[in-house]
Amino acid sequence: MGEAMNVLAVNSSPRAGGRSKTELMLEQLVAGMREAGASVECVALREKTVRPCVACLTCWTRTPGVCAHKDDMAGELLGKWAAADLVVYATPLYHYMMNGAMKTFIERTLPGVDPSWQVTDRGTTHPIRRPAPAGVVLSVAAFPEPAIFGALSNYVRYLASVGFMRRLVAEIYRPAAEAMVAPVFSDKCRDILAATKQAGREIVETGGVAEGTMGRIVQPIADPEVLAAGANAMWKRAIAKGLRLGDPPEEK
Ligand SMILES: Cc1cc2nc3c(=O)[nH]c(=O)nc-3n(C[C@H](O)[C@H](O)[C@H](O)COP(=O)(O)O)c2cc1C
């Protein structure tokens, strides 16, 4: 038997405790991957310190491949990222893109890039010091239209084309992710989560997600007008009660 696929699942949602739809979907994907025999480590970026890149570029000059920061990215995560066969980039959609925590994580992989320029048929790029892990991108959003993931999809496809991912294995985008957990949609939610688990199995077993499985993951749950009416009623209540929908910021 060959070695188990080594997967690093990076979750950039700031939400915890069952409130995160990124986590809800990722848990299923990871469960499917494990069922298919992969060894998966999950990392929640909200529990780690990953400082922004300061562009000193000493990882290219004084200490090639080694970041000047002393934080969890330099000490732990960069090594795990580089050693993985496959990295799952799981992010909530913020302003139609991956969130800042995930973008910071990606920027901090710069020590894995060589400073020299190479002109290729895709344009000028930096070579990667050693082949980057393959990637799966998972994202969730509140609005129901699949097109909201267009900019994120373009971005990650471009990243893959210049070598940041050895291969972009799958893009899993779940719109209307907040509404999906409403009791009225429980049958659809169950099917979406079961299909996400199936996608995890398929990624490990076949290196991709079957069209039918993806169709179940992205299935519409209701007409946008119906979802907007539900969302507006929810916001009216939440505003009246001053509800918190995630964790409050830590006091410094
Ligand atoms: C700062 C911010 C920006 C957001 N931008 C978008 C957006 O552009 N489109 C969208 O459909 N949802 C947007 N959302 C909603 C989240 O994508 C949605 O609530 C998602 O389920 C959050 O994932 P999480 O529960 O894992 O944190 C935004 C939420 C926040 C907090």
CSV table of C-alpha atoms and ligand atoms in Angstrom, one decimal:
chain,number,residue,atom,x,y,z
A,1,MET,CA,0.0,0.0,0.0
A,2,GLY,CA,1.3,3.5,-0.8
A,3,GLU,CA,1.6,6.3,1.8
A,4,ALA,CA,-1.5,8.1,2.9
A,5,MET,CA,-2.1,11.5,1.2
A,6,ASN,CA,-0.9,14.2,3.5
A,7,VAL,CA,-3.5,17.0,3.6
A,8,LEU,CA,-3.3,20.4,5.4
A,9,ALA,CA,-6.7,22.0,5.8
A,10,VAL,CA,-6.4,25.7,6.5
A,11,ASN,CA,-9.5,27.5,7.8
A,12,SER,CA,-9.5,31.3,7.8
A,13,SER,CA,-13.0,31.9,9.3
A,14,PRO,CA,-12.8,34.1,12.4
A,15,ARG,CA,-15.9,32.3,13.7
A,16,ALA,CA,-15.9,29.3,16.0
A,17,GLY,CA,-18.3,27.2,18.0
A,18,GLY,CA,-20.5,25.9,15.3
A,19,ARG,CA,-21.3,29.4,13.9
A,20,SER,CA,-18.9,29.1,11.0
A,21,LYS,CA,-20.3,27.8,7.7
A,22,THR,CA,-16.7,27.5,6.4
A,23,GLU,CA,-16.1,25.1,9.3
A,24,LEU,CA,-19.4,23.3,8.7
A,25,MET,CA,-18.5,22.5,5.1
A,26,LEU,CA,-14.8,21.9,5.8
A,27,GLU,CA,-15.6,19.3,8.5
A,28,GLN,CA,-17.5,17.3,6.0
A,29,LEU,CA,-14.9,17.6,3.3
A,30,VAL,CA,-12.2,16.5,5.8
A,31,ALA,CA,-14.4,13.6,7.1
A,32,GLY,CA,-14.7,12.3,3.5
A,33,MET,CA,-10.9,12.7,2.9
A,34,ARG,CA,-10.2,10.7,6.1
A,35,GLU,CA,-12.7,8.0,5.1
A,36,ALA,CA,-10.8,7.6,1.8
A,37,GLY,CA,-7.5,7.1,3.8
A,38,ALA,CA,-6.0,10.6,3.8
A,39,SER,CA,-4.1,11.9,6.8
A,40,VAL,CA,-5.6,15.4,7.4
A,41,GLU,CA,-4.4,18.1,9.8
A,42,CYS,CA,-6.8,21.0,10.3
A,43,VAL,CA,-5.5,24.4,11.2
A,44,ALA,CA,-7.8,27.3,12.3
A,45,LEU,CA,-5.9,30.5,11.5
A,46,ARG,CA,-8.0,32.3,14.2
A,47,GLU,CA,-6.0,30.3,16.8
A,48,LYS,CA,-2.7,31.2,15.3
A,49,THR,CA,-0.5,34.3,15.0
A,50,VAL,CA,0.2,34.9,11.3
A,51,ARG,CA,1.5,38.5,11.0
A,52,PRO,CA,1.4,40.3,7.7
A,53,CYS,CA,4.4,40.1,5.4
A,54,VAL,CA,6.6,43.2,6.0
A,55,ALA,CA,8.3,42.9,2.6
A,56,CYS,CA,11.8,42.9,4.1
A,57,LEU,CA,12.6,40.2,1.6
A,58,THR,CA,15.4,38.7,3.8
A,59,CYS,CA,13.7,35.4,3.0
A,60,TRP,CA,15.2,36.0,-0.5
A,61,THR,CA,18.6,37.5,0.6
A,62,ARG,CA,20.1,37.0,4.0
A,63,THR,CA,18.3,33.8,5.0
A,64,PRO,CA,17.0,32.2,1.8
A,65,GLY,CA,13.7,30.3,2.4
A,66,VAL,CA,13.5,31.5,6.1
A,67,CYS,CA,11.1,34.3,7.2
A,68,ALA,CA,12.2,37.1,9.5
A,69,HIS,CA,9.0,36.9,11.6
A,70,LYS,CA,8.9,34.7,14.7
A,71,ASP,CA,5.3,33.6,14.7
A,72,ASP,CA,3.2,30.5,14.1
A,73,MET,CA,3.6,30.8,10.3
A,74,ALA,CA,7.4,30.9,10.4
A,75,GLY,CA,7.6,28.4,13.2
A,76,GLU,CA,5.1,25.8,12.2
A,77,LEU,CA,2.7,26.5,9.4
A,78,LEU,CA,5.1,27.2,6.5
A,79,GLY,CA,6.8,23.9,7.0
A,80,LYS,CA,3.5,22.0,7.2
A,81,TRP,CA,2.3,23.9,4.1
A,82,ALA,CA,5.4,22.9,2.1
A,83,ALA,CA,5.3,19.3,3.3
A,84,ALA,CA,1.7,18.7,2.4
A,85,ASP,CA,0.6,16.8,-0.8
A,86,LEU,CA,-2.6,18.9,-0.8
A,87,VAL,CA,-3.7,22.1,1.0
A,88,VAL,CA,-7.3,22.9,1.4
A,89,TYR,CA,-7.7,26.7,1.5
A,90,ALA,CA,-11.1,27.2,3.3
A,91,THR,CA,-12.3,30.8,3.5
A,92,PRO,CA,-15.5,32.8,3.9
A,93,LEU,CA,-16.1,35.1,1.0
A,94,TYR,CA,-15.5,38.7,2.1
A,95,HIS,CA,-16.1,41.5,-0.3
A,96,TYR,CA,-16.2,38.9,-3.1
A,97,MET,CA,-12.7,37.5,-2.4
A,98,MET,CA,-10.9,35.3,0.1
A,99,ASN,CA,-10.7,37.0,3.5
A,100,GLY,CA,-7.7,38.9,4.8
A,101,ALA,CA,-6.5,36.1,7.0
A,102,MET,CA,-6.3,33.7,4.1
A,103,LYS,CA,-4.6,36.3,1.9
A,104,THR,CA,-2.1,36.9,4.7
A,105,PHE,CA,-1.4,33.2,5.0
A,106,ILE,CA,-0.8,33.0,1.2
A,107,GLU,CA,1.5,36.0,1.2
A,108,ARG,CA,3.5,34.5,4.0
A,109,THR,CA,4.4,31.5,1.8
A,110,LEU,CA,6.9,33.9,0.0
A,111,PRO,CA,10.0,32.1,1.5
A,112,GLY,CA,9.0,29.2,-0.7
A,113,VAL,CA,9.5,31.3,-3.8
A,114,ASP,CA,12.8,32.0,-5.5
A,115,PRO,CA,13.6,35.7,-6.2
A,116,SER,CA,14.8,35.2,-9.8
A,117,TRP,CA,12.4,36.2,-12.7
A,118,GLN,CA,11.6,33.7,-15.4
A,119,VAL,CA,9.8,34.6,-18.6
A,120,THR,CA,7.3,31.9,-19.5
A,121,ASP,CA,4.5,31.5,-22.0
A,122,ARG,CA,2.2,32.7,-19.2
A,123,GLY,CA,4.3,35.8,-18.6
A,124,THR,CA,7.0,36.7,-16.1
A,125,THR,CA,7.0,34.7,-12.8
A,126,HIS,CA,9.2,33.7,-9.9
A,127,PRO,CA,10.1,30.0,-9.9
A,128,ILE,CA,9.0,28.1,-6.8
A,129,ARG,CA,11.9,26.7,-4.7
A,130,ARG,CA,10.3,23.3,-4.7
A,131,PRO,CA,6.9,22.1,-6.2
A,132,ALA,CA,4.1,23.6,-4.2
A,133,PRO,CA,1.3,21.4,-2.8
A,134,ALA,CA,-1.8,20.8,-4.9
A,135,GLY,CA,-4.7,22.9,-3.8
A,136,VAL,CA,-8.4,22.7,-3.1
A,137,VAL,CA,-10.3,26.0,-2.6
A,138,LEU,CA,-13.4,25.9,-0.4
A,139,SER,CA,-15.5,29.1,0.1
A,140,VAL,CA,-18.9,30.0,1.5
A,141,ALA,CA,-20.9,33.2,1.1
A,142,ALA,CA,-24.2,34.7,2.2
A,143,PHE,CA,-25.6,35.7,-1.2
A,144,PRO,CA,-27.2,33.1,-3.4
A,145,GLU,CA,-25.7,33.7,-6.8
A,146,PRO,CA,-22.8,31.4,-7.8
A,147,ALA,CA,-21.3,34.3,-9.8
A,148,ILE,CA,-20.2,36.0,-6.5
A,149,PHE,CA,-17.3,33.6,-6.4
A,150,GLY,CA,-16.0,34.7,-9.9
A,151,ALA,CA,-13.2,36.9,-8.7
A,152,LEU,CA,-12.0,34.3,-6.2
A,153,SER,CA,-12.1,31.6,-8.8
A,154,ASN,CA,-10.1,33.8,-11.3
A,155,TYR,CA,-7.5,34.5,-8.7
A,156,VAL,CA,-6.9,31.0,-7.5
A,157,ARG,CA,-6.8,29.7,-11.1
A,158,TYR,CA,-4.1,32.3,-11.9
A,159,LEU,CA,-2.2,31.4,-8.8
A,160,ALA,CA,-2.2,27.7,-9.8
A,161,SER,CA,-1.2,28.6,-13.4
A,162,VAL,CA,2.0,30.3,-12.1
A,163,GLY,CA,2.9,27.4,-9.8
A,164,PHE,CA,1.5,28.4,-6.4
A,165,MET,CA,-0.4,25.1,-6.5
A,166,ARG,CA,1.0,22.0,-8.2
A,167,ARG,CA,-2.5,21.5,-9.4
A,168,LEU,CA,-5.9,23.1,-8.6
A,169,VAL,CA,-7.7,19.9,-7.7
A,170,ALA,CA,-11.1,21.4,-6.9
A,171,GLU,CA,-13.0,24.6,-6.3
A,172,ILE,CA,-16.0,24.2,-3.9
A,173,TYR,CA,-18.1,27.3,-3.6
A,174,ARG,CA,-21.3,27.2,-1.5
A,175,PRO,CA,-23.5,30.3,-2.0
A,176,ALA,CA,-26.5,31.0,0.4
A,177,ALA,CA,-24.5,29.3,3.1
A,178,GLU,CA,-26.1,31.2,6.0
A,179,ALA,CA,-29.6,30.4,4.8
A,180,MET,CA,-28.8,26.8,4.1
A,181,VAL,CA,-28.8,25.9,7.9
A,182,ALA,CA,-32.3,27.3,8.4
A,183,PRO,CA,-34.6,24.5,9.6
A,184,VAL,CA,-36.9,25.0,6.6
A,185,PHE,CA,-34.0,23.9,4.3
A,186,SER,CA,-32.9,21.0,6.4
A,187,ASP,CA,-33.3,18.4,3.7
A,188,LYS,CA,-31.3,20.4,1.2
A,189,CYS,CA,-28.6,21.2,3.8
A,190,ARG,CA,-28.3,17.5,4.7
A,191,ASP,CA,-27.8,16.7,1.0
A,192,ILE,CA,-25.3,19.6,0.5
A,193,LEU,CA,-23.2,18.4,3.5
A,194,ALA,CA,-23.4,14.7,2.4
A,195,ALA,CA,-22.2,15.8,-1.1
A,196,THR,CA,-19.4,17.8,0.4
A,197,LYS,CA,-18.3,14.7,2.3
A,198,GLN,CA,-18.5,12.7,-0.9
A,199,ALA,CA,-16.4,15.4,-2.6
A,200,GLY,CA,-13.7,14.8,0.1
A,201,ARG,CA,-13.7,11.1,-0.7
A,202,GLU,CA,-13.6,11.7,-4.5
A,203,ILE,CA,-10.7,14.1,-4.2
A,204,VAL,CA,-8.5,11.5,-2.5
A,205,GLU,CA,-9.7,8.5,-4.6
A,206,THR,CA,-9.9,10.1,-8.0
A,207,GLY,CA,-8.1,13.5,-7.8
A,208,GLY,CA,-11.3,15.5,-8.6
A,209,VAL,CA,-14.9,16.0,-7.8
A,210,ALA,CA,-17.6,14.4,-10.0
A,211,GLU,CA,-20.0,16.7,-11.8
A,212,GLY,CA,-23.0,15.2,-10.0
A,213,THR,CA,-21.4,15.7,-6.6
A,214,MET,CA,-20.6,19.3,-7.4
A,215,GLY,CA,-24.1,19.9,-8.7
A,216,ARG,CA,-25.5,18.8,-5.3
A,217,ILE,CA,-23.0,21.0,-3.4
A,218,VAL,CA,-24.0,24.1,-5.3
A,219,GLN,CA,-27.7,23.3,-5.6
A,220,PRO,CA,-30.0,26.4,-5.2
A,221,ILE,CA,-32.0,26.3,-2.0
A,222,ALA,CA,-34.6,28.9,-2.8
A,223,ASP,CA,-35.4,31.9,-5.1
A,224,PRO,CA,-33.2,34.9,-4.3
A,225,GLU,CA,-36.3,37.0,-3.5
A,226,VAL,CA,-37.4,34.5,-0.9
A,227,LEU,CA,-33.9,34.4,0.6
A,228,ALA,CA,-33.8,38.2,0.6
A,229,ALA,CA,-37.1,38.4,2.5
A,230,GLY,CA,-35.8,35.9,5.1
A,231,ALA,CA,-32.5,37.8,5.4
A,232,ASN,CA,-34.3,41.2,5.8
A,233,ALA,CA,-36.6,39.8,8.5
A,234,MET,CA,-33.6,38.3,10.3
A,235,TRP,CA,-31.6,41.6,10.2
A,236,LYS,CA,-34.6,43.5,11.5
A,237,ARG,CA,-34.7,41.1,14.6
A,238,ALA,CA,-30.9,41.1,15.0
A,239,ILE,CA,-30.8,44.9,14.9
A,240,ALA,CA,-33.6,45.3,17.4
A,241,LYS,CA,-32.0,42.9,19.8
A,242,GLY,CA,-28.4,44.1,19.1
A,243,LEU,CA,-27.4,40.4,18.4
A,244,ARG,CA,-23.8,39.3,18.0
A,245,LEU,CA,-23.4,36.8,15.1
A,246,GLY,CA,-19.8,35.9,15.8
A,247,ASP,CA,-17.4,36.2,18.6
A,248,PRO,CA,-16.6,39.7,20.0
A,249,PRO,CA,-13.1,41.0,19.4
A,250,GLU,CA,-10.6,40.3,22.1
A,251,GLU,CA,-9.9,43.2,24.5
A,252,LYS,CA,-6.3,44.3,24.3
B,1,LIG,C1,-16.5,41.5,6.2
B,1,LIG,C2,-17.5,40.6,5.5
B,1,LIG,C3,-17.6,40.7,4.1
B,1,LIG,C4,-18.5,39.8,3.5
B,1,LIG,N1,-18.6,39.9,2.1
B,1,LIG,C5,-19.5,39.1,1.5
B,1,LIG,C6,-19.7,39.1,0.1
B,1,LIG,O1,-19.0,39.8,-0.6
B,1,LIG,N2,-20.6,38.3,-0.5
B,1,LIG,C7,-21.4,37.5,0.2
B,1,LIG,O2,-22.2,36.8,-0.4
B,1,LIG,N3,-21.2,37.4,1.6
B,1,LIG,C8,-20.3,38.1,2.2
B,1,LIG,N4,-20.2,38.1,3.6
B,1,LIG,C9,-20.9,37.0,4.3
B,1,LIG,C10,-20.1,35.8,4.6
B,1,LIG,O3,-19.4,35.3,3.4
B,1,LIG,C11,-21.0,34.6,5.1
B,1,LIG,O4,-21.7,35.1,6.2
B,1,LIG,C12,-20.2,33.4,5.4
B,1,LIG,O5,-21.1,32.4,5.7
B,1,LIG,C13,-19.3,33.6,6.6
B,1,LIG,O6,-18.6,32.4,6.8
B,1,LIG,P1,-18.2,31.8,8.2
B,1,LIG,O7,-19.6,31.6,8.9
B,1,LIG,O8,-17.5,30.6,8.0
B,1,LIG,O9,-17.4,32.9,8.9
B,1,LIG,C14,-19.3,38.9,4.2
B,1,LIG,C15,-19.1,38.8,5.6
B,1,LIG,C16,-18.2,39.7,6.3
B,1,LIG,C17,-18.1,39.6,7.8
